[in-house]
Coordinates of C-alpha atoms and ligand atoms in Angstrom, one line a residue:
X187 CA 82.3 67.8 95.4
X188 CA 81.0 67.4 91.3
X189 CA 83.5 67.3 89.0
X190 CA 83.3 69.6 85.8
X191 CA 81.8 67.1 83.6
X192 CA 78.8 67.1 85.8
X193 CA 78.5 70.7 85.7
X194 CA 77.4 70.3 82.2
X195 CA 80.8 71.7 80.7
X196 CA 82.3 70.1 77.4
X197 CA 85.4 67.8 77.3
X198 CA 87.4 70.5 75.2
X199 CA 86.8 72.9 78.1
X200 CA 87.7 70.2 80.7
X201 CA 90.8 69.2 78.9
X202 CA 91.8 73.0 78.9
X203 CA 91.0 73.7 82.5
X204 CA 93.6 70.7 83.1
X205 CA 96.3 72.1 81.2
X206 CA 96.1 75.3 83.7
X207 CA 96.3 73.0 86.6
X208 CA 92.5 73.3 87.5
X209 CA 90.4 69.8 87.8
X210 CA 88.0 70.3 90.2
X211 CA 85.5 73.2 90.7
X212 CA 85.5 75.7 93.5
X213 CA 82.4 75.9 95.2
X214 CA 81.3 79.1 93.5
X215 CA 82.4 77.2 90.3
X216 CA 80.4 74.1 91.2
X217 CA 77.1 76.4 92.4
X218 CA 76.9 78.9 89.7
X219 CA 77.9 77.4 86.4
X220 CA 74.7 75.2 86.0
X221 CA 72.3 77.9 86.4
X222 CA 74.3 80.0 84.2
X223 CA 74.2 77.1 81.5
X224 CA 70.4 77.0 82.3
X225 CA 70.1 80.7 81.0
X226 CA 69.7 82.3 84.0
X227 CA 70.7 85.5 85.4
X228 CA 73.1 85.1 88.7
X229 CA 74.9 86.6 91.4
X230 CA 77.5 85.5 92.9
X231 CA 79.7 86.4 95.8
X232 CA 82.5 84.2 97.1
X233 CA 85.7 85.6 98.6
X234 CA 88.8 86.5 97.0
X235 CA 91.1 84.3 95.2
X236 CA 88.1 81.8 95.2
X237 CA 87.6 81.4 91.0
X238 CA 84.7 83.8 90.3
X239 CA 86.6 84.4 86.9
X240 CA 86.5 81.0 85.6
X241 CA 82.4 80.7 87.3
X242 CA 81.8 83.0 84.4
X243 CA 84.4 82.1 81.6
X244 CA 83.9 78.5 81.6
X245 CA 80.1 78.7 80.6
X246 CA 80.3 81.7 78.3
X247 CA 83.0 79.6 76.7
X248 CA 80.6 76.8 77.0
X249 CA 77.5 78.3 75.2
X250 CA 79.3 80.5 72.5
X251 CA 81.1 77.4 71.3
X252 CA 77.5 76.4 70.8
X253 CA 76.7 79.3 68.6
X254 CA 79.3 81.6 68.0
X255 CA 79.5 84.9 66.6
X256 CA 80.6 87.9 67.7
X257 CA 80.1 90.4 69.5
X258 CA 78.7 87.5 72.0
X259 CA 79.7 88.7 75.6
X260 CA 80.9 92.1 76.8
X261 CA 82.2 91.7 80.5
X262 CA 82.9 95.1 82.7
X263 CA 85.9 95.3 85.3
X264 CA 86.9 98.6 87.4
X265 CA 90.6 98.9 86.0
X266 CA 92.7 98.4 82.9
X267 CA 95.0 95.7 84.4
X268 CA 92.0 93.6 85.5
X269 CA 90.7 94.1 82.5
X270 CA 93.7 92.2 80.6
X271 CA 93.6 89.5 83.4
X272 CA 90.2 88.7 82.1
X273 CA 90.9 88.8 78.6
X274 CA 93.7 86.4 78.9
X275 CA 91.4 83.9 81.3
X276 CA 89.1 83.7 78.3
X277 CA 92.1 83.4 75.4
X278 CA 93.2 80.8 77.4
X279 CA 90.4 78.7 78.1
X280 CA 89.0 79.4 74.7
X281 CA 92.2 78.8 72.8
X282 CA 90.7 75.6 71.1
X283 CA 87.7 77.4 69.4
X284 CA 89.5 80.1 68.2
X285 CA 88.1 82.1 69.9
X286 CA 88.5 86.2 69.2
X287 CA 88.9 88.9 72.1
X288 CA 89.2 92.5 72.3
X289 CA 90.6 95.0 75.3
X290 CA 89.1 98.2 75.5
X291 CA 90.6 100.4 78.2
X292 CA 91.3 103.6 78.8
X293 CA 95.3 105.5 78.3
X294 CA 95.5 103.2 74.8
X295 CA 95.4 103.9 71.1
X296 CA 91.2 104.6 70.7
X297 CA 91.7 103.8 66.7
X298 CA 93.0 100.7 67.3
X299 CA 90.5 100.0 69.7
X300 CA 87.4 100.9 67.2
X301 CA 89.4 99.1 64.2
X302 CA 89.1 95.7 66.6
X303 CA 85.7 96.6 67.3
X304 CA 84.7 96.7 63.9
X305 CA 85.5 93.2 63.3
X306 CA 83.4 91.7 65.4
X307 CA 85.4 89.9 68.0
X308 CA 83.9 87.2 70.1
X309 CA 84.5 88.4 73.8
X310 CA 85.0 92.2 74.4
X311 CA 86.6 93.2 78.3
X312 CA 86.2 96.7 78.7
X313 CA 86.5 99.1 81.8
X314 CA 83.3 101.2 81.6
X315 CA 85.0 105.1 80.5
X316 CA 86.4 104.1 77.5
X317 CA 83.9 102.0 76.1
X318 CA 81.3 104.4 76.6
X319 CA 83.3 106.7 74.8
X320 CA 83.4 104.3 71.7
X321 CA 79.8 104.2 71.7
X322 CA 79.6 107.7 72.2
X323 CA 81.6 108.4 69.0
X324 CA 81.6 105.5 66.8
X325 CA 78.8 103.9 64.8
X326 CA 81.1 101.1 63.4
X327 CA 80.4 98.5 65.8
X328 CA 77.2 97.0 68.1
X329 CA 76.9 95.6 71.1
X330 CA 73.2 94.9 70.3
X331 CA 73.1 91.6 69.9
X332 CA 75.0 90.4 72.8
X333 CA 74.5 87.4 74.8
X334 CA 75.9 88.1 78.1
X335 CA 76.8 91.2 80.2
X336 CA 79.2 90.6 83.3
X337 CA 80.0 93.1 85.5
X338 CA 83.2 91.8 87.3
X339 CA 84.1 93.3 90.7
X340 CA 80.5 94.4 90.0
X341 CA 79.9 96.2 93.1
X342 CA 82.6 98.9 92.6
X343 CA 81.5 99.5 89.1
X344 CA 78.3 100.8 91.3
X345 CA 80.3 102.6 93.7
X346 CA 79.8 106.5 93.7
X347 CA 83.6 107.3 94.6
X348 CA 86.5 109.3 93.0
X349 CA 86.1 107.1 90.0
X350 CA 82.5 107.3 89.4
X351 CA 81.1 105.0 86.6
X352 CA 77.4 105.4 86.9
X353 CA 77.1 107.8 84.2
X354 CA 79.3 105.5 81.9
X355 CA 77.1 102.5 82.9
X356 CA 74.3 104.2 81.8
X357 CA 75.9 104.9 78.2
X358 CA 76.5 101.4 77.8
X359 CA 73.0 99.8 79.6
X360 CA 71.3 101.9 77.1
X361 CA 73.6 100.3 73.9
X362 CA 72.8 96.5 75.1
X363 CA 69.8 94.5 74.8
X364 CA 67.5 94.0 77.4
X365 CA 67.1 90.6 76.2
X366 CA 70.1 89.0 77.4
X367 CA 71.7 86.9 80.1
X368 CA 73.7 89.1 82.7
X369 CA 76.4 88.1 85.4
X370 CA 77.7 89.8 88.5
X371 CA 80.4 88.9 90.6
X372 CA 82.6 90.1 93.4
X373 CA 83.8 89.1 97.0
X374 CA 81.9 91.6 98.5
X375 CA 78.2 92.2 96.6
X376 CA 76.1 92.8 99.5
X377 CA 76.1 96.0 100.3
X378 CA 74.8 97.1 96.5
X379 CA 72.7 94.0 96.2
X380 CA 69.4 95.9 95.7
X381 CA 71.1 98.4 92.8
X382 CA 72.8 95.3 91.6
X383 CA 69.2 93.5 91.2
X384 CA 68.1 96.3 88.8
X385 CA 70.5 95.8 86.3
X386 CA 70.5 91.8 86.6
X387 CA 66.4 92.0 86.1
X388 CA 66.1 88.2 85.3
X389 CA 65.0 86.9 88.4
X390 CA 68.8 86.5 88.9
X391 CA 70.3 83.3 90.7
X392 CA 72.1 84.8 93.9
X393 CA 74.9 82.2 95.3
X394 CA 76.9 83.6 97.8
X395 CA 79.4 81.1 100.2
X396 CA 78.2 80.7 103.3
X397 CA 81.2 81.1 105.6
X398 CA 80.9 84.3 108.2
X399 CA 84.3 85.5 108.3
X400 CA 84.5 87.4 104.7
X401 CA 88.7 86.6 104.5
X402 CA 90.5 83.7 103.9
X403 CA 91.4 81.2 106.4
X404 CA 94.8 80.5 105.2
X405 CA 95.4 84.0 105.4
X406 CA 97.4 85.5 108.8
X407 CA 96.2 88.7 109.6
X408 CA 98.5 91.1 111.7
X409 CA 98.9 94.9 113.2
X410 CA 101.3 96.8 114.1
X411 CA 100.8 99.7 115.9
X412 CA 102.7 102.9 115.3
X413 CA 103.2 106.3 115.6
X414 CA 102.7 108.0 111.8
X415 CA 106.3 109.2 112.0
X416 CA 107.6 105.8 112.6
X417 CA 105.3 103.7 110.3
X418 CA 108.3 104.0 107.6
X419 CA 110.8 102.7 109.8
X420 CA 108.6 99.5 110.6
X421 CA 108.0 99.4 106.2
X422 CA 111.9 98.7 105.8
X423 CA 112.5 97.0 108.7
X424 CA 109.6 94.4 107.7
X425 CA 111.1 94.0 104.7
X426 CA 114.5 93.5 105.5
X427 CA 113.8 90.6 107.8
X428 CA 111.4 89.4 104.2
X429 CA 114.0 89.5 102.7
X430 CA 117.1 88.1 105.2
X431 CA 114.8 85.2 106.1
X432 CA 113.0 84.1 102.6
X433 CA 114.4 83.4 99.5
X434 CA 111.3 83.1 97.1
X435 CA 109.1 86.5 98.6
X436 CA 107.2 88.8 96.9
X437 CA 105.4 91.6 98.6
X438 CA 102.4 94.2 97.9
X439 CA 102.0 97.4 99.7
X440 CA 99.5 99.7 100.0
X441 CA 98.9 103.6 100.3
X442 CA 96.7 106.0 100.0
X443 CA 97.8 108.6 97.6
X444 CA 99.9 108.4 94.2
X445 CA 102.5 110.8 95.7
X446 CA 103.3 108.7 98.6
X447 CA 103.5 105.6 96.6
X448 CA 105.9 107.7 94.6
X449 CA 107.8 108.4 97.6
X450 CA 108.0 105.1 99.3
X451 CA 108.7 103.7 96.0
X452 CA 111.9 106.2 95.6
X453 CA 112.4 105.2 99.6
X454 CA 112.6 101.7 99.1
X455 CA 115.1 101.8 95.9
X456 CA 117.3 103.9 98.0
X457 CA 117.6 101.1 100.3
X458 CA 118.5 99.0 97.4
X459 CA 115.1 96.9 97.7
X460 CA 113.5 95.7 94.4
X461 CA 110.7 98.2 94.2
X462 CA 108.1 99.4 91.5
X463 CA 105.0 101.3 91.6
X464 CA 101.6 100.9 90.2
X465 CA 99.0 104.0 90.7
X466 CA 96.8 106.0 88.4
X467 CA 99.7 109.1 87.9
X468 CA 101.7 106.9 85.7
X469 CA 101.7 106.3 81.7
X470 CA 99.4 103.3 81.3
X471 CA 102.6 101.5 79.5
X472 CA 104.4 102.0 82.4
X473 CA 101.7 100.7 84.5
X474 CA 101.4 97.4 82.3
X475 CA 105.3 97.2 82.3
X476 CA 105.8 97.2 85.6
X477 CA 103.0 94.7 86.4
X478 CA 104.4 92.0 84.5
X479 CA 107.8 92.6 85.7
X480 CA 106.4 92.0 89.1
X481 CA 104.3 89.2 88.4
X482 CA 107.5 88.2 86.6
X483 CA 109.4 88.3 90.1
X484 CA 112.3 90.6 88.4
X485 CA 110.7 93.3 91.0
X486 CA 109.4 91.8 94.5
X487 CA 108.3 94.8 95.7
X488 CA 105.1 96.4 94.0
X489 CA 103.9 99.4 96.0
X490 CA 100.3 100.5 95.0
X491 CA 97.6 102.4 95.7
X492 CA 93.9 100.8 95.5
X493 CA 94.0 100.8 92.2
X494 CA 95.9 97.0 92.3
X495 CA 93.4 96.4 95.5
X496 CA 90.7 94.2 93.3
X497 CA 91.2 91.2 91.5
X498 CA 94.7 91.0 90.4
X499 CA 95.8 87.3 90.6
X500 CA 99.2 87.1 91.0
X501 CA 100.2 83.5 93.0
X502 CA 103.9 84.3 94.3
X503 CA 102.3 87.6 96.7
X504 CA 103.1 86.1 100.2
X505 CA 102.5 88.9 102.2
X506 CA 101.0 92.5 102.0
X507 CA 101.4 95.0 104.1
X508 CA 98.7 98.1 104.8
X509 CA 101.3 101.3 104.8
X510 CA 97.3 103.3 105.7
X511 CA 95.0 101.7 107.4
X512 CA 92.1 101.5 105.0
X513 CA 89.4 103.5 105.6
X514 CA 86.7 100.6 104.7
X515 CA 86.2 97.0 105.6
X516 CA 85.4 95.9 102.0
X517 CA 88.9 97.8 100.8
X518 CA 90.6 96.0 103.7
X519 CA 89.0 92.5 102.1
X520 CA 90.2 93.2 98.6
X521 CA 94.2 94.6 99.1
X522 CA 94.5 91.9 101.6
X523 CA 93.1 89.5 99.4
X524 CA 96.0 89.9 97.1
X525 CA 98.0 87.0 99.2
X526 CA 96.8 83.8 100.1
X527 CA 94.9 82.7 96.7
X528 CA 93.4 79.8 95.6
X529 CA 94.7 77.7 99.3
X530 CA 97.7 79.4 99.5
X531 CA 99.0 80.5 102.3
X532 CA 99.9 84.8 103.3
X533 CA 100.2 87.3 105.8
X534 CA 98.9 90.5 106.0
X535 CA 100.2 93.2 107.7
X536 CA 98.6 96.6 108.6
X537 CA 100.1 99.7 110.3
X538 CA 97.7 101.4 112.1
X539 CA 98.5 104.6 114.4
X540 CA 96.6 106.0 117.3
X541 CA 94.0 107.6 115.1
X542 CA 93.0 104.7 113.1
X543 CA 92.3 102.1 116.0
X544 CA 88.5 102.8 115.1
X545 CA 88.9 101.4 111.6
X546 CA 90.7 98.0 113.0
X547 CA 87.5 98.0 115.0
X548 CA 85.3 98.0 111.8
X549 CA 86.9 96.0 109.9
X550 CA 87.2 93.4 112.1
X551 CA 83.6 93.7 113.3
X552 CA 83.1 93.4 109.0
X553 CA 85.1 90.7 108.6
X554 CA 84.5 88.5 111.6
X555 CA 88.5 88.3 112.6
X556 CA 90.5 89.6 114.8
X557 CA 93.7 91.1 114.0
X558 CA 96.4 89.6 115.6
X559 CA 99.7 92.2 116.4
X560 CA 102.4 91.4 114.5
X561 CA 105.7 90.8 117.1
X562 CA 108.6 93.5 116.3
X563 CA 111.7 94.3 118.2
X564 CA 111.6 97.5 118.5
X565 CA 114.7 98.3 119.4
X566 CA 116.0 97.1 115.7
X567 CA 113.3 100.2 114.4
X568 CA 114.2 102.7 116.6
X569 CA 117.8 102.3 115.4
X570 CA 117.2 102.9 111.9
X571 CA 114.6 105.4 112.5
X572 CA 116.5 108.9 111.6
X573 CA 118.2 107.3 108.5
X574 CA 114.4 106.4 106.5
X575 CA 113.2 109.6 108.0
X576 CA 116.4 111.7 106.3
X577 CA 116.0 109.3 103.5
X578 CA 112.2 110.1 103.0
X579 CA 112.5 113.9 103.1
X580 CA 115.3 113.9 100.5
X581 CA 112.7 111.8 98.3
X582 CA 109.7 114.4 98.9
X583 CA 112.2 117.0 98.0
X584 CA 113.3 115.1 95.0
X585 CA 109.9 114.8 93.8
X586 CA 109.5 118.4 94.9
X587 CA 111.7 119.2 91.9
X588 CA 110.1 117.2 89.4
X589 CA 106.6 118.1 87.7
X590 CA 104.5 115.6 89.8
X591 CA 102.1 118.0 91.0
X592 CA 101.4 119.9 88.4
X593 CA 101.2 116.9 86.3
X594 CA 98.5 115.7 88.7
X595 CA 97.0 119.4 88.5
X596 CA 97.4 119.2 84.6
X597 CA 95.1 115.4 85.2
X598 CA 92.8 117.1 87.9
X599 CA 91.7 119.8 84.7
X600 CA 91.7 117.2 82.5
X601 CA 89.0 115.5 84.5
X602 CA 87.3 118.2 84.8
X603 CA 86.7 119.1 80.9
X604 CA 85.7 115.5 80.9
X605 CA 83.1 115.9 83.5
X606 CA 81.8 119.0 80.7
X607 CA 83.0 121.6 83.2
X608 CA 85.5 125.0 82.6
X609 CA 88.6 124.2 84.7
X610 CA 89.0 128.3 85.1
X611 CA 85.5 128.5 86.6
X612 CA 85.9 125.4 88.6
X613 CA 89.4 126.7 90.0
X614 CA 87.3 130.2 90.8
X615 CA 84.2 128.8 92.3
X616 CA 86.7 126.8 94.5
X617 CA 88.7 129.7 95.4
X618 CA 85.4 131.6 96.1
X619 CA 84.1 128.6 98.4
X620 CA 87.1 128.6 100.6
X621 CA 87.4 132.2 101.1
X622 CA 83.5 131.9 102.0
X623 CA 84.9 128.7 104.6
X624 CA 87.9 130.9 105.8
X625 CA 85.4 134.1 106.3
X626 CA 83.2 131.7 108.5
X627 CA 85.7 130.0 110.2
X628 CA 87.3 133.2 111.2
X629 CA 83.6 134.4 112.8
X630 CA 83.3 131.1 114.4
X631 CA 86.8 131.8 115.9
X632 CA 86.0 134.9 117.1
X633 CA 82.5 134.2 118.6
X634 CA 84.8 130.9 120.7
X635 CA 87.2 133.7 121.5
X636 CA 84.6 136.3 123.1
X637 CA 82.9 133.0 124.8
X638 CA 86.0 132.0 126.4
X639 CA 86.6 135.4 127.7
X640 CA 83.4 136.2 129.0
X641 CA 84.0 132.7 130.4
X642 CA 88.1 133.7 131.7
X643 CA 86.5 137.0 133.0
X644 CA 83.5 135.3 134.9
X645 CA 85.7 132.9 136.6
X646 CA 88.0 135.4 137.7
X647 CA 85.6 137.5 139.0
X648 CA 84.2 134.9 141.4
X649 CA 87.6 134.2 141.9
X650 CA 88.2 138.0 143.1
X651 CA 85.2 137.7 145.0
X652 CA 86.2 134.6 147.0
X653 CA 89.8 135.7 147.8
X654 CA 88.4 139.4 149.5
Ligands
ATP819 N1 88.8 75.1 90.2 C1 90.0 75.6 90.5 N2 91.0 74.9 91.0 C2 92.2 75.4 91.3 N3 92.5 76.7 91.0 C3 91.6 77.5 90.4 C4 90.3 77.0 90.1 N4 89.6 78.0 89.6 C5 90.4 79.1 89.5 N5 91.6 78.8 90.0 C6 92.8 79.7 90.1 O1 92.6 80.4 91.3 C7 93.2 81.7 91.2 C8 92.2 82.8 91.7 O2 91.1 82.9 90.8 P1 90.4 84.2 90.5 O3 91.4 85.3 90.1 O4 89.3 83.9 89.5 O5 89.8 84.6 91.9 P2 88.6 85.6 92.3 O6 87.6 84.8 93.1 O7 88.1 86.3 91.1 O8 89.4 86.6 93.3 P3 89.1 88.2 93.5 O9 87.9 88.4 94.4 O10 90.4 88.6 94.2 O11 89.0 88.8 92.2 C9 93.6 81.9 89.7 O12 95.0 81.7 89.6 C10 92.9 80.7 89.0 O13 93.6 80.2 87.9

């Protein structure tokens, strides 16, 4: 294995990736930071917790030391928390030239925002909405000139899901030069390697580690089958035993929906475990806060939805545990990529009921593993069984009584007006759709209904027939 020196990388930026306990390169370090100082476009696409951040900090650093000015390098990232990750990888590394940075994210002061956009900062980490809202309504800075584009976690910023960012992407390919150096990464590129290829036109430089199985080795990877009305009985059972047998643990958990993570969350404090949340329903200064205090160990527990699935580093996670089963392999590869980073080791746990065993099936067909299942007496679950059960309704009925859902209504609307729609006529053609479903549902019904008669009456006829 090279050494960073040979790389091509200055001794300033060697002693600095010292001081953060990194002296060697990672192999997507080692492979993709000499064509990157060469100029040339490049993909790469190593698994999680493998370095991809610092295979793109490290030569940025490296060539805007060279000739710096600013705005030199605008790097793209799905969510706001990632998005300060980034920022601080680059302050960190690029303490000793000064060097300038500026967060753009959405659910903070915009003004702000264009003020430190106006002067020009070095490095600028956006997430794609908010930025292409700035360039939407502001004139007072460029990104024109810049050097480098990186799309981190690059092939969900493609993704055409609930948080769609094509049209935002477009805003901002159209604000950037085409003359410039552009970098993708992500642990799982493939599948949106030809739509990736359009935007890194440079006759990018694809490295992608060569190992079949797409998860860690060092990572344990475990089921437990349950029924869904039992799946929250196994939740604070597994982490009572976390937390009887380990002194130093830290866990993530997954779910599906914002309201359920709310729920568990309230769950879990009931049973006096250290729990916070992270999902898109909450104040963005609440979502920072409670990060940090988890990454600060004051909270062990972070429950989230997929939102905290991608890129967050945070070195104390030891386990994580699938409350849904997700519904693709690549989401399986990034929430369970939370644990076992950089040679650590983890254990992932998912819960998976009757009616997901087809998704185990994909994802371990994805991934090249199997999942192994996870031993649990369940005698110790069934005994605690009706207490979470009581516990969780009296959460749903708590949050029952707050404004959750129309606060998530009032957000749907908001969306909405965003998207350049009328809520009103959007709530009305909805309304009008499902009547229309409802009408032909009740036809199909009734056609099933006269089939099964005619079917009822033939049968009895013969069966008339027979008996006489
Ligand atoms: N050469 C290195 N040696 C040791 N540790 C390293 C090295 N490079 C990076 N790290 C550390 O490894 C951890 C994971 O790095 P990073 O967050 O960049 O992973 P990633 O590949 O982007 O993962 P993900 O796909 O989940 O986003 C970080 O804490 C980082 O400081």
């Amino acid at each position: 294995m090279s050494d960073f020196a040979s790389l091509g990388l200055s001794d300033w930026l060697i002693q600095q990736c010292k001081q953060m306990g990194i002296s060697k390169p990672t192999p997507i370090q080692e492979n993709c930071v000499p064509p990157i100082l060469e100029g040339r476009d490049c993909m790469g696409c190593a698994k999680t917790g493998s370095g991809k951040t610092a295979a793109f900090v490290l030569p940025v650093l490296q060539k805007l030391s060279e000739d710096p000015y600013g705005i030199y390098c605008l790097v793209l990232t799905p969510t706001r928390e990632l998005a300060y990750q980034i920022a601080e990888q680059f302050r960190v590394l690029g303490k000793p030239m000064g060097l300038r940075d500026c967060i753009i994210v959405g659910g903070m002061d915009m003004i702000k925002q264009a003020l430190e956009l106006s002067k020009k900062p070095h490095i600028v980490v956006a997430t794609p909405g908010r930025l292409a809202d700035h360039i939407r309504s502001s004139d007072t800075f460029s990104i024109k000139k810049i050097q480098f584009l990186i799309l981190d976690e690059a092939d969900r910023l493609l993704e055409q899901g609930c948080a769609d960012f094509t049209k935002d992407l477009e805003v901002i390919l159209g604000a950037v030069p085409a003359k410039r150096q552009t970098l993708l990464f992500s642990a799982t590129l493939t599948d949106t390697l030809q739509e990736l290829k359009a935007i890194a036109m440079n006759q990018p430089f694809f490295w992608e580690s060569k190992s079949e199985v797409r998860t860690v080795e060092e990572l344990d990877q475990r089921f437990i089958l349950t029924p869904e009305k039992v799946k929250d009985a196994y939740l604070v059972h597994l982490i009572q035993k976390f937390q009887d047998e380990h002194d130093d643990w830290s866990i993530m958990i997954f779910t599906s929906t914002c309201k359920n993570c709310q729920i568990l969350t309230m769950m879990l404090q009931k049973f006096n475990f250290p729990t916070i949340s992270l999902h898109s329903m909450m104040k963005q200064k609440q979502r920072f806060a409670n990060l940090s205090m988890f990454k600060s160990s004051v909270y062990k527990i972070l429950i989230a939805t997929d939102v905290a699935s991608r890129g967050l580093d945070i070195p104390t996670v030891q386990v994580v545990i699938n409350h849904n089963t997700p519904g693709l392999p690549k989401t399986y590869i990034h929430r369970v990529g939370r644990t076992a980073r950089a040679g650590r080791h983890g254990v992932s746990i998912t819960l998976v009921t009757q009616y997901d065993i087809h998704l185990v099936h994909s994802i371990e067909e994805n991934t090249q593993t199997k999942l192994k299942e996870y031993p649990v007496e369940e005698k110790e679950v069934l005994k605690i069984l009706t207490q979470v059960n009581v516990t969780r309704r009296e959460c749903e009925i708590q949050l029952e009584s707050t404004d959750f859902d129309e606060k998530k209504e009032i957000n749907k609307r908001k969306q909405i007006i965003l998207e350049g729609k009328d809520p009103d006529m959007e709530a009305k053609r909805k309304a009008e759709l499902e009547k229309l479903k409802g009408k032909k549902r009740r036809f199909k019904d009734k056609i099933q209904e006269t089939i099964q008669n005619k079917q009822y009456g033939m049968q009895k006829k013969k069966l008339m027939k027979k008996k006489s």
